[in-house]
Amino acid sequence: MRAWQITALGTPATLRELPAPTPAPGEARIAIQACGLNFADLLMAEGRYQEQPALPFIPGLELAGTVLDLGPGTEGPPPGTRVAVYSGQGGLAEQGCFPVESLLPLPDGMPMAEAAGFQIAYGTSHLALAHKARLQPGETLLVLGAAGGVGLTAVEVGRQMGARVIACARGADKLAIARAAGADEVIDSDHPDLKSALKAMGGADVVYDPVGGPAFDAALRATRPDGRILSIGFASGTVPQIPANILLVKNITVIGFWWGGYLHFAPQILRDSLSTLLRWHAEGRLRPHISHRLPLDRFPEGLDLLRRRAATGKVVIEIAQQQ
């Protein structure tokens, strides 16, 4: 089978011919049809992610495909079942073996490309907003990086939860995409006085921040008293240094959130969240946005799109014809 493999951190992945895997007990072998790319793929390739596979490894945190067979003595979805998998690695290959408990059976109407990029982005936004920030109908949600992989889903999810959504992104094209996803108001992240502009919009009760850097600082100062700030990631490359005096005076809560961590300490909460999201998708309430679909041999191009923040929504690597 063909697969991308990283053999040394900080060096480019190589497309190789590798032996097809054999499922062990408790595993299913999947014919992988699509893999969703995430900013974490960049961090993992550089050895800067919180969960780091041993070398060599096949990158690709999440995927969708079809069950081929099960390991000896394993009970699980039968061959032919369409599934999505949050694997942590292994998605950028034509086949892979994964624990059966990580398989998410897919509704018949869900395209593989959408399923491949669904779990992390939508799961992050829903669990962060509903479980951690307790976003309420009528509250104002500010989404930074609102046209990116997770940011765009936060716009959609926030709208479904009844919030007034302010989307912050760079440039008219990205702002138009955020507005089409349901944002009530938009603001360019390059605004010369972002803090004042956000305050003029009334400030925010909840801030969803996958960016960090100066945008976090502006959002902090535009957060209303008793507000909540979700720290999702640091796509800007700068981790904010938070002035505790502002938190004290305004009674603001800053909440760290990592979706994958729930697999280890509260998996049922994560599964319940995904069940809600799949129901919303089936009802037509979510419309995943994929800006780039690339074949397997163009994976480095997909990573570069993420590195340059040139993509909107998801970048998906299509490994086989969609079924």
mmCIF file of C-alpha atoms in Angstrom:
data_model
loop_
_atom_site.group_PDB
_atom_site.id
_atom_site.type_symbol
_atom_site.label_atom_id
_atom_site.label_comp_id
_atom_site.label_asym_id
_atom_site.label_seq_id
_atom_site.Cartn_x
_atom_site.Cartn_y
_atom_site.Cartn_z
ATOM 1 C CA MET A 1 0.000 0.000 0.000
ATOM 2 C CA ARG A 2 1.055 3.634 -0.410
ATOM 3 C CA ALA A 3 1.534 5.677 2.746
ATOM 4 C CA TRP A 4 3.257 8.848 3.860
ATOM 5 C CA GLN A 5 5.821 8.207 6.570
ATOM 6 C CA ILE A 6 7.798 10.477 8.877
ATOM 7 C CA THR A 7 11.134 8.955 9.890
ATOM 8 C CA ALA A 8 12.754 11.995 11.558
ATOM 9 C CA LEU A 9 11.139 14.997 13.223
ATOM 10 C CA GLY A 10 11.499 18.246 11.347
ATOM 11 C CA THR A 11 12.077 16.519 8.010
ATOM 12 C CA PRO A 12 9.474 16.137 5.231
ATOM 13 C CA ALA A 13 7.302 13.034 5.101
ATOM 14 C CA THR A 14 8.076 10.526 2.342
ATOM 15 C CA LEU A 15 5.532 8.671 0.209
ATOM 16 C CA ARG A 16 6.461 5.000 0.425
ATOM 17 C CA GLU A 17 5.250 1.541 -0.553
ATOM 18 C CA LEU A 18 4.651 -0.341 2.692
ATOM 19 C CA PRO A 19 3.245 -3.794 3.441
ATOM 20 C CA ALA A 20 -0.517 -3.854 3.983
ATOM 21 C CA PRO A 21 -1.256 -4.148 7.729
ATOM 22 C CA THR A 22 -2.890 -7.119 9.449
ATOM 23 C CA PRO A 23 -5.409 -6.415 12.224
ATOM 24 C CA ALA A 24 -4.551 -7.664 15.702
ATOM 25 C CA PRO A 25 -7.198 -8.779 18.212
ATOM 26 C CA GLY A 26 -9.386 -5.785 19.042
ATOM 27 C CA GLU A 27 -8.612 -4.039 15.757
ATOM 28 C CA ALA A 28 -10.318 -3.464 12.415
ATOM 29 C CA ARG A 29 -8.540 -3.009 9.090
ATOM 30 C CA ILE A 30 -9.883 -0.007 7.187
ATOM 31 C CA ALA A 31 -9.705 0.852 3.505
ATOM 32 C CA ILE A 32 -9.033 4.560 3.950
ATOM 33 C CA GLN A 33 -10.864 6.820 1.532
ATOM 34 C CA ALA A 34 -10.185 10.279 2.935
ATOM 35 C CA CYS A 35 -8.082 11.950 5.623
ATOM 36 C CA GLY A 36 -8.796 15.356 7.137
ATOM 37 C CA LEU A 37 -5.768 17.555 7.808
ATOM 38 C CA ASN A 38 -5.397 19.547 11.021
ATOM 39 C CA PHE A 39 -2.967 22.117 12.371
ATOM 40 C CA ALA A 40 -1.896 19.398 14.800
ATOM 41 C CA ASP A 41 -0.424 17.481 11.840
ATOM 42 C CA LEU A 42 2.087 20.313 11.422
ATOM 43 C CA LEU A 43 2.959 20.295 15.117
ATOM 44 C CA MET A 44 3.317 16.511 15.218
ATOM 45 C CA ALA A 45 5.685 16.486 12.249
ATOM 46 C CA GLU A 46 7.900 18.928 14.175
ATOM 47 C CA GLY A 47 7.677 17.054 17.494
ATOM 48 C CA ARG A 48 5.692 19.875 19.146
ATOM 49 C CA TYR A 49 2.334 18.153 19.708
ATOM 50 C CA GLN A 50 1.082 16.997 23.118
ATOM 51 C CA GLU A 51 0.747 13.401 21.911
ATOM 52 C CA GLN A 52 3.783 12.320 19.885
ATOM 53 C CA PRO A 53 3.919 8.923 18.119
ATOM 54 C CA ALA A 54 7.138 6.930 18.103
ATOM 55 C CA LEU A 55 9.179 7.142 14.929
ATOM 56 C CA PRO A 56 8.619 6.180 12.197
ATOM 57 C CA PHE A 57 4.915 6.985 11.939
ATOM 58 C CA ILE A 58 2.238 7.636 9.333
ATOM 59 C CA PRO A 59 0.679 11.100 9.869
ATOM 60 C CA GLY A 60 -3.028 11.879 9.671
ATOM 61 C CA LEU A 61 -5.095 12.248 12.852
ATOM 62 C CA GLU A 62 -8.570 11.562 11.465
ATOM 63 C CA LEU A 63 -9.930 9.575 8.552
ATOM 64 C CA ALA A 64 -12.940 7.928 6.972
ATOM 65 C CA GLY A 65 -13.179 4.641 5.120
ATOM 66 C CA THR A 66 -14.717 1.185 4.961
ATOM 67 C CA VAL A 67 -14.124 -1.803 7.234
ATOM 68 C CA LEU A 68 -12.260 -4.561 5.380
ATOM 69 C CA ASP A 69 -11.952 -7.156 8.150
ATOM 70 C CA LEU A 70 -11.576 -7.616 11.902
ATOM 71 C CA GLY A 71 -8.768 -9.061 13.962
ATOM 72 C CA PRO A 72 -9.008 -12.586 15.425
ATOM 73 C CA GLY A 73 -11.834 -12.942 17.935
ATOM 74 C CA THR A 74 -12.871 -9.313 17.519
ATOM 75 C CA GLU A 75 -16.446 -8.107 17.625
ATOM 76 C CA GLY A 76 -17.103 -4.907 15.747
ATOM 77 C CA PRO A 77 -18.719 -3.342 12.692
ATOM 78 C CA PRO A 78 -18.874 -5.932 9.892
ATOM 79 C CA PRO A 79 -16.904 -5.614 6.652
ATOM 80 C CA GLY A 80 -18.390 -2.972 4.390
ATOM 81 C CA THR A 81 -19.393 -0.645 7.239
ATOM 82 C CA ARG A 82 -18.614 3.012 6.550
ATOM 83 C CA VAL A 83 -16.766 4.546 9.504
ATOM 84 C CA ALA A 84 -14.863 7.608 10.649
ATOM 85 C CA VAL A 85 -11.851 7.189 12.930
ATOM 86 C CA TYR A 86 -10.008 9.575 15.209
ATOM 87 C CA SER A 87 -6.729 7.693 15.117
ATOM 88 C CA GLY A 88 -4.057 10.160 16.230
ATOM 89 C CA GLN A 89 -1.897 8.872 13.373
ATOM 90 C CA GLY A 90 -2.128 6.567 10.360
ATOM 91 C CA GLY A 91 -4.661 8.426 8.228
ATOM 92 C CA LEU A 92 -2.425 9.177 5.251
ATOM 93 C CA ALA A 93 -2.294 5.652 3.878
ATOM 94 C CA GLU A 94 -4.418 3.428 1.709
ATOM 95 C CA GLN A 95 -5.106 1.074 4.628
ATOM 96 C CA GLY A 96 -4.770 1.103 8.397
ATOM 97 C CA CYS A 97 -5.592 -0.957 11.486
ATOM 98 C CA PHE A 98 -7.348 0.794 14.357
ATOM 99 C CA PRO A 99 -9.025 -0.219 17.660
ATOM 100 C CA VAL A 100 -12.677 -1.077 17.085
ATOM 101 C CA GLU A 101 -13.720 1.243 19.943
ATOM 102 C CA SER A 102 -12.396 4.185 17.922
ATOM 103 C CA LEU A 103 -14.685 3.472 14.949
ATOM 104 C CA LEU A 104 -17.645 5.813 14.445
ATOM 105 C CA PRO A 105 -20.265 4.272 12.100
ATOM 106 C CA LEU A 106 -21.449 6.858 9.584
ATOM 107 C CA PRO A 107 -24.937 7.750 8.399
ATOM 108 C CA ASP A 108 -25.565 6.652 4.817
ATOM 109 C CA GLY A 109 -25.957 10.209 3.583
ATOM 110 C CA MET A 110 -22.657 11.533 4.917
ATOM 111 C CA PRO A 111 -19.954 11.858 2.229
ATOM 112 C CA MET A 112 -16.575 10.364 3.097
ATOM 113 C CA ALA A 113 -14.729 13.655 2.557
ATOM 114 C CA GLU A 114 -17.004 15.412 5.064
ATOM 115 C CA ALA A 115 -16.741 12.539 7.536
ATOM 116 C CA ALA A 116 -12.936 12.545 7.357
ATOM 117 C CA GLY A 117 -12.730 16.108 8.635
ATOM 118 C CA PHE A 118 -15.756 16.113 10.930
ATOM 119 C CA GLN A 119 -14.770 14.749 14.324
ATOM 120 C CA ILE A 120 -11.955 17.034 15.456
ATOM 121 C CA ALA A 121 -13.269 20.351 14.128
ATOM 122 C CA TYR A 122 -16.940 19.987 15.013
ATOM 123 C CA GLY A 123 -16.189 17.960 18.134
ATOM 124 C CA THR A 124 -13.831 20.637 19.422
ATOM 125 C CA SER A 125 -16.329 23.430 18.895
ATOM 126 C CA HIS A 126 -19.367 21.655 20.316
ATOM 127 C CA LEU A 127 -17.672 20.228 23.401
ATOM 128 C CA ALA A 128 -15.858 23.497 24.113
ATOM 129 C CA LEU A 129 -18.923 25.697 23.736
ATOM 130 C CA ALA A 130 -21.537 23.406 25.282
ATOM 131 C CA HIS A 131 -19.606 21.529 27.967
ATOM 132 C CA LYS A 132 -16.815 23.913 28.981
ATOM 133 C CA ALA A 133 -18.055 27.458 28.299
ATOM 134 C CA ARG A 134 -21.766 26.678 28.858
ATOM 135 C CA LEU A 135 -22.744 29.029 26.046
ATOM 136 C CA GLN A 136 -26.345 30.192 26.490
ATOM 137 C CA PRO A 137 -28.960 31.335 23.953
ATOM 138 C CA GLY A 138 -28.785 35.084 23.483
ATOM 139 C CA GLU A 139 -25.165 35.399 24.595
ATOM 140 C CA THR A 140 -22.567 36.905 22.260
ATOM 141 C CA LEU A 141 -19.883 34.542 20.971
ATOM 142 C CA LEU A 142 -16.701 35.957 19.437
ATOM 143 C CA VAL A 143 -14.884 33.478 17.186
ATOM 144 C CA LEU A 144 -11.268 34.251 16.276
ATOM 145 C CA GLY A 145 -9.812 32.559 13.195
ATOM 146 C CA ALA A 146 -13.420 32.189 12.133
ATOM 147 C CA ALA A 147 -12.758 30.848 8.620
ATOM 148 C CA GLY A 148 -10.281 28.182 9.693
ATOM 149 C CA GLY A 149 -10.740 24.486 10.318
ATOM 150 C CA VAL A 150 -12.159 24.743 13.828
ATOM 151 C CA GLY A 151 -13.187 28.402 13.774
ATOM 152 C CA LEU A 152 -15.749 27.957 11.025
ATOM 153 C CA THR A 153 -17.373 25.087 12.905
ATOM 154 C CA ALA A 154 -17.559 27.287 16.024
ATOM 155 C CA VAL A 155 -19.541 29.832 14.007
ATOM 156 C CA GLU A 156 -21.994 27.108 12.943
ATOM 157 C CA VAL A 157 -22.249 25.453 16.351
ATOM 158 C CA GLY A 158 -22.623 28.776 18.169
ATOM 159 C CA ARG A 159 -25.440 29.748 15.855
ATOM 160 C CA GLN A 160 -27.168 26.401 16.420
ATOM 161 C CA MET A 161 -26.923 27.013 20.165
ATOM 162 C CA GLY A 162 -28.743 30.328 19.837
ATOM 163 C CA ALA A 163 -25.827 32.728 20.293
ATOM 164 C CA ARG A 164 -25.204 36.000 18.513
ATOM 165 C CA VAL A 165 -21.970 35.270 16.642
ATOM 166 C CA ILE A 166 -19.214 37.757 15.816
ATOM 167 C CA ALA A 167 -16.693 36.253 13.377
ATOM 168 C CA CYS A 168 -13.144 37.593 13.226
ATOM 169 C CA ALA A 169 -10.988 36.592 10.234
ATOM 170 C CA ARG A 170 -8.522 38.113 7.792
ATOM 171 C CA GLY A 171 -9.798 39.544 4.512
ATOM 172 C CA ALA A 172 -13.130 39.981 2.769
ATOM 173 C CA ASP A 173 -13.198 36.480 1.260
ATOM 174 C CA LYS A 174 -12.792 34.728 4.614
ATOM 175 C CA LEU A 175 -15.301 37.028 6.263
ATOM 176 C CA ALA A 176 -17.843 36.199 3.548
ATOM 177 C CA ILE A 177 -17.363 32.481 4.250
ATOM 178 C CA ALA A 178 -17.907 33.070 7.976
ATOM 179 C CA ARG A 179 -21.045 35.083 7.304
ATOM 180 C CA ALA A 180 -22.369 32.319 5.040
ATOM 181 C CA ALA A 181 -21.820 29.872 7.920
ATOM 182 C CA GLY A 182 -24.127 31.944 10.121
ATOM 183 C CA ALA A 183 -22.133 34.806 11.638
ATOM 184 C CA ASP A 184 -24.325 37.748 12.592
ATOM 185 C CA GLU A 185 -21.462 40.237 12.424
ATOM 186 C CA VAL A 186 -17.921 40.087 11.018
ATOM 187 C CA ILE A 187 -14.730 42.001 11.661
ATOM 188 C CA ASP A 188 -11.342 41.867 9.956
ATOM 189 C CA SER A 189 -8.569 40.635 12.242
ATOM 190 C CA ASP A 190 -6.283 43.262 10.671
ATOM 191 C CA HIS A 191 -8.466 46.090 12.003
ATOM 192 C CA PRO A 192 -6.083 48.780 13.314
ATOM 193 C CA ASP A 193 -7.823 48.891 16.697
ATOM 194 C CA LEU A 194 -9.416 45.484 17.119
ATOM 195 C CA LYS A 195 -10.099 45.956 20.830
ATOM 196 C CA SER A 196 -12.085 49.168 20.333
ATOM 197 C CA ALA A 197 -13.950 47.744 17.350
ATOM 198 C CA LEU A 198 -15.012 44.683 19.354
ATOM 199 C CA LYS A 199 -16.111 46.843 22.263
ATOM 200 C CA ALA A 200 -18.172 48.944 19.843
ATOM 201 C CA MET A 201 -19.963 45.736 18.863
ATOM 202 C CA GLY A 202 -20.876 45.219 22.502
ATOM 203 C CA GLY A 203 -18.050 42.892 23.500
ATOM 204 C CA ALA A 204 -18.385 39.157 24.023
ATOM 205 C CA ASP A 205 -19.686 36.786 26.671
ATOM 206 C CA VAL A 206 -17.672 33.878 25.253
ATOM 207 C CA VAL A 207 -14.497 34.022 23.163
ATOM 208 C CA TYR A 208 -13.417 31.023 21.076
ATOM 209 C CA ASP A 209 -9.705 31.384 20.298
ATOM 210 C CA PRO A 210 -7.710 28.922 18.174
ATOM 211 C CA VAL A 211 -5.244 31.675 17.205
ATOM 212 C CA GLY A 212 -3.546 33.238 20.236
ATOM 213 C CA GLY A 213 -1.207 36.182 19.754
ATOM 214 C CA PRO A 214 -2.418 39.799 19.555
ATOM 215 C CA ALA A 215 -6.001 38.745 18.743
ATOM 216 C CA PHE A 216 -6.252 37.072 22.163
ATOM 217 C CA ASP A 217 -5.103 40.266 23.873
ATOM 218 C CA ALA A 218 -7.701 42.367 22.046
ATOM 219 C CA ALA A 219 -10.462 39.833 22.748
ATOM 220 C CA LEU A 220 -9.562 39.662 26.447
ATOM 221 C CA ARG A 221 -10.023 43.387 26.789
ATOM 222 C CA ALA A 222 -13.320 43.259 24.904
ATOM 223 C CA THR A 223 -14.746 40.421 26.999
ATOM 224 C CA ARG A 224 -17.686 41.383 29.169
ATOM 225 C CA PRO A 225 -17.620 40.977 32.959
ATOM 226 C CA ASP A 226 -18.149 37.336 33.958
ATOM 227 C CA GLY A 227 -17.173 36.250 30.433
ATOM 228 C CA ARG A 228 -15.382 33.060 29.420
ATOM 229 C CA ILE A 229 -12.438 32.704 27.032
ATOM 230 C CA LEU A 230 -11.749 29.333 25.435
ATOM 231 C CA SER A 231 -8.082 28.785 24.620
ATOM 232 C CA ILE A 232 -8.250 26.252 21.761
ATOM 233 C CA GLY A 233 -4.856 26.629 20.080
ATOM 234 C CA PHE A 234 -2.115 28.950 18.931
ATOM 235 C CA ALA A 235 -2.149 29.047 15.131
ATOM 236 C CA SER A 236 -0.448 32.461 15.234
ATOM 237 C CA GLY A 237 2.606 30.819 16.794
ATOM 238 C CA THR A 238 2.360 32.997 19.909
ATOM 239 C CA VAL A 239 1.081 31.638 23.225
ATOM 240 C CA PRO A 240 -0.651 34.480 25.120
ATOM 241 C CA GLN A 241 0.712 35.609 28.469
ATOM 242 C CA ILE A 242 -2.433 36.371 30.432
ATOM 243 C CA PRO A 243 -2.543 39.383 32.803
ATOM 244 C CA ALA A 244 -4.269 37.998 35.877
ATOM 245 C CA ASN A 245 -5.285 41.448 37.081
ATOM 246 C CA ILE A 246 -7.714 41.788 34.159
ATOM 247 C CA LEU A 247 -9.200 38.376 34.982
ATOM 248 C CA LEU A 248 -9.676 39.484 38.574
ATOM 249 C CA VAL A 249 -11.210 42.893 37.927
ATOM 250 C CA LYS A 250 -13.627 41.653 35.242
ATOM 251 C CA ASN A 251 -14.338 38.222 36.771
ATOM 252 C CA ILE A 252 -13.229 36.546 33.520
ATOM 253 C CA THR A 253 -12.548 32.815 33.258
ATOM 254 C CA VAL A 254 -9.937 31.498 30.806
ATOM 255 C CA ILE A 255 -10.580 27.853 29.917
ATOM 256 C CA GLY A 256 -8.024 25.540 28.342
ATOM 257 C CA PHE A 257 -9.529 22.972 26.009
ATOM 258 C CA TRP A 258 -8.089 19.955 24.147
ATOM 259 C CA TRP A 259 -10.709 17.731 22.518
ATOM 260 C CA GLY A 260 -8.477 14.646 22.262
ATOM 261 C CA GLY A 261 -7.877 14.616 25.998
ATOM 262 C CA TYR A 262 -11.468 13.575 26.615
ATOM 263 C CA LEU A 263 -10.746 10.229 24.984
ATOM 264 C CA HIS A 264 -8.599 9.436 28.027
ATOM 265 C CA PHE A 265 -10.592 10.769 30.983
ATOM 266 C CA ALA A 266 -14.217 11.251 29.839
ATOM 267 C CA PRO A 267 -14.862 9.391 26.570
ATOM 268 C CA GLN A 268 -18.626 9.191 27.081
ATOM 269 C CA ILE A 269 -18.915 12.979 27.112
ATOM 270 C CA LEU A 270 -17.102 13.053 23.784
ATOM 271 C CA ARG A 271 -19.290 10.301 22.311
ATOM 272 C CA ASP A 272 -22.465 12.072 23.408
ATOM 273 C CA SER A 273 -21.242 15.275 21.767
ATOM 274 C CA LEU A 274 -20.515 13.471 18.483
ATOM 275 C CA SER A 275 -23.970 11.862 18.561
ATOM 276 C CA THR A 276 -25.530 15.324 18.794
ATOM 277 C CA LEU A 277 -23.372 16.592 15.931
ATOM 278 C CA LEU A 278 -24.196 13.658 13.654
ATOM 279 C CA ARG A 279 -27.892 14.258 14.324
ATOM 280 C CA TRP A 280 -27.500 17.938 13.455
ATOM 281 C CA HIS A 281 -25.686 16.980 10.251
ATOM 282 C CA ALA A 282 -28.444 14.530 9.299
ATOM 283 C CA GLU A 283 -31.012 17.289 9.920
ATOM 284 C CA GLY A 284 -29.134 19.635 7.579
ATOM 285 C CA ARG A 285 -28.163 22.008 10.390
ATOM 286 C CA LEU A 286 -24.409 21.702 9.711
ATOM 287 C CA ARG A 287 -22.769 22.267 6.336
ATOM 288 C CA PRO A 288 -19.093 21.245 6.415
ATOM 289 C CA HIS A 289 -16.924 23.519 4.286
ATOM 290 C CA ILE A 290 -13.994 21.922 2.445
ATOM 291 C CA SER A 291 -11.846 24.455 0.624
ATOM 292 C CA HIS A 292 -9.333 21.980 -0.834
ATOM 293 C CA ARG A 293 -9.584 18.320 -1.861
ATOM 294 C CA LEU A 294 -6.211 16.876 -2.840
ATOM 295 C CA PRO A 295 -5.041 13.399 -3.877
ATOM 296 C CA LEU A 296 -2.702 11.400 -1.649
ATOM 297 C CA ASP A 297 0.463 12.392 -3.497
ATOM 298 C CA ARG A 298 -0.255 16.096 -2.861
ATOM 299 C CA PHE A 299 -0.303 15.838 0.947
ATOM 300 C CA PRO A 300 2.675 18.246 1.332
ATOM 301 C CA GLU A 301 0.669 20.877 -0.553
ATOM 302 C CA GLY A 302 -2.158 20.428 1.941
ATOM 303 C CA LEU A 303 0.206 20.925 4.875
ATOM 304 C CA ASP A 304 1.541 24.077 3.257
ATOM 305 C CA LEU A 305 -1.990 25.454 2.950
ATOM 306 C CA LEU A 306 -2.385 25.041 6.710
ATOM 307 C CA ARG A 307 1.044 26.499 7.408
ATOM 308 C CA ARG A 308 0.247 29.624 5.375
ATOM 309 C CA ARG A 309 -3.320 29.787 6.740
ATOM 310 C CA ALA A 310 -4.442 29.823 3.102
ATOM 311 C CA ALA A 311 -7.269 27.306 3.512
ATOM 312 C CA THR A 312 -10.795 27.891 4.769
ATOM 313 C CA GLY A 313 -12.718 25.202 6.600
ATOM 314 C CA LYS A 314 -11.047 21.836 6.022
ATOM 315 C CA VAL A 315 -8.336 20.483 3.760
ATOM 316 C CA VAL A 316 -9.081 16.852 2.905
ATOM 317 C CA ILE A 317 -6.783 14.316 1.268
ATOM 318 C CA GLU A 318 -8.840 11.966 -0.905
ATOM 319 C CA ILE A 319 -7.136 8.609 -0.976
ATOM 320 C CA ALA A 320 -9.723 6.597 -2.913
ATOM 321 C CA GLN A 321 -12.820 7.326 -4.943
ATOM 322 C CA GLN A 322 -15.722 8.380 -2.751
ATOM 323 C CA GLN A 323 -18.400 5.750 -2.156
#
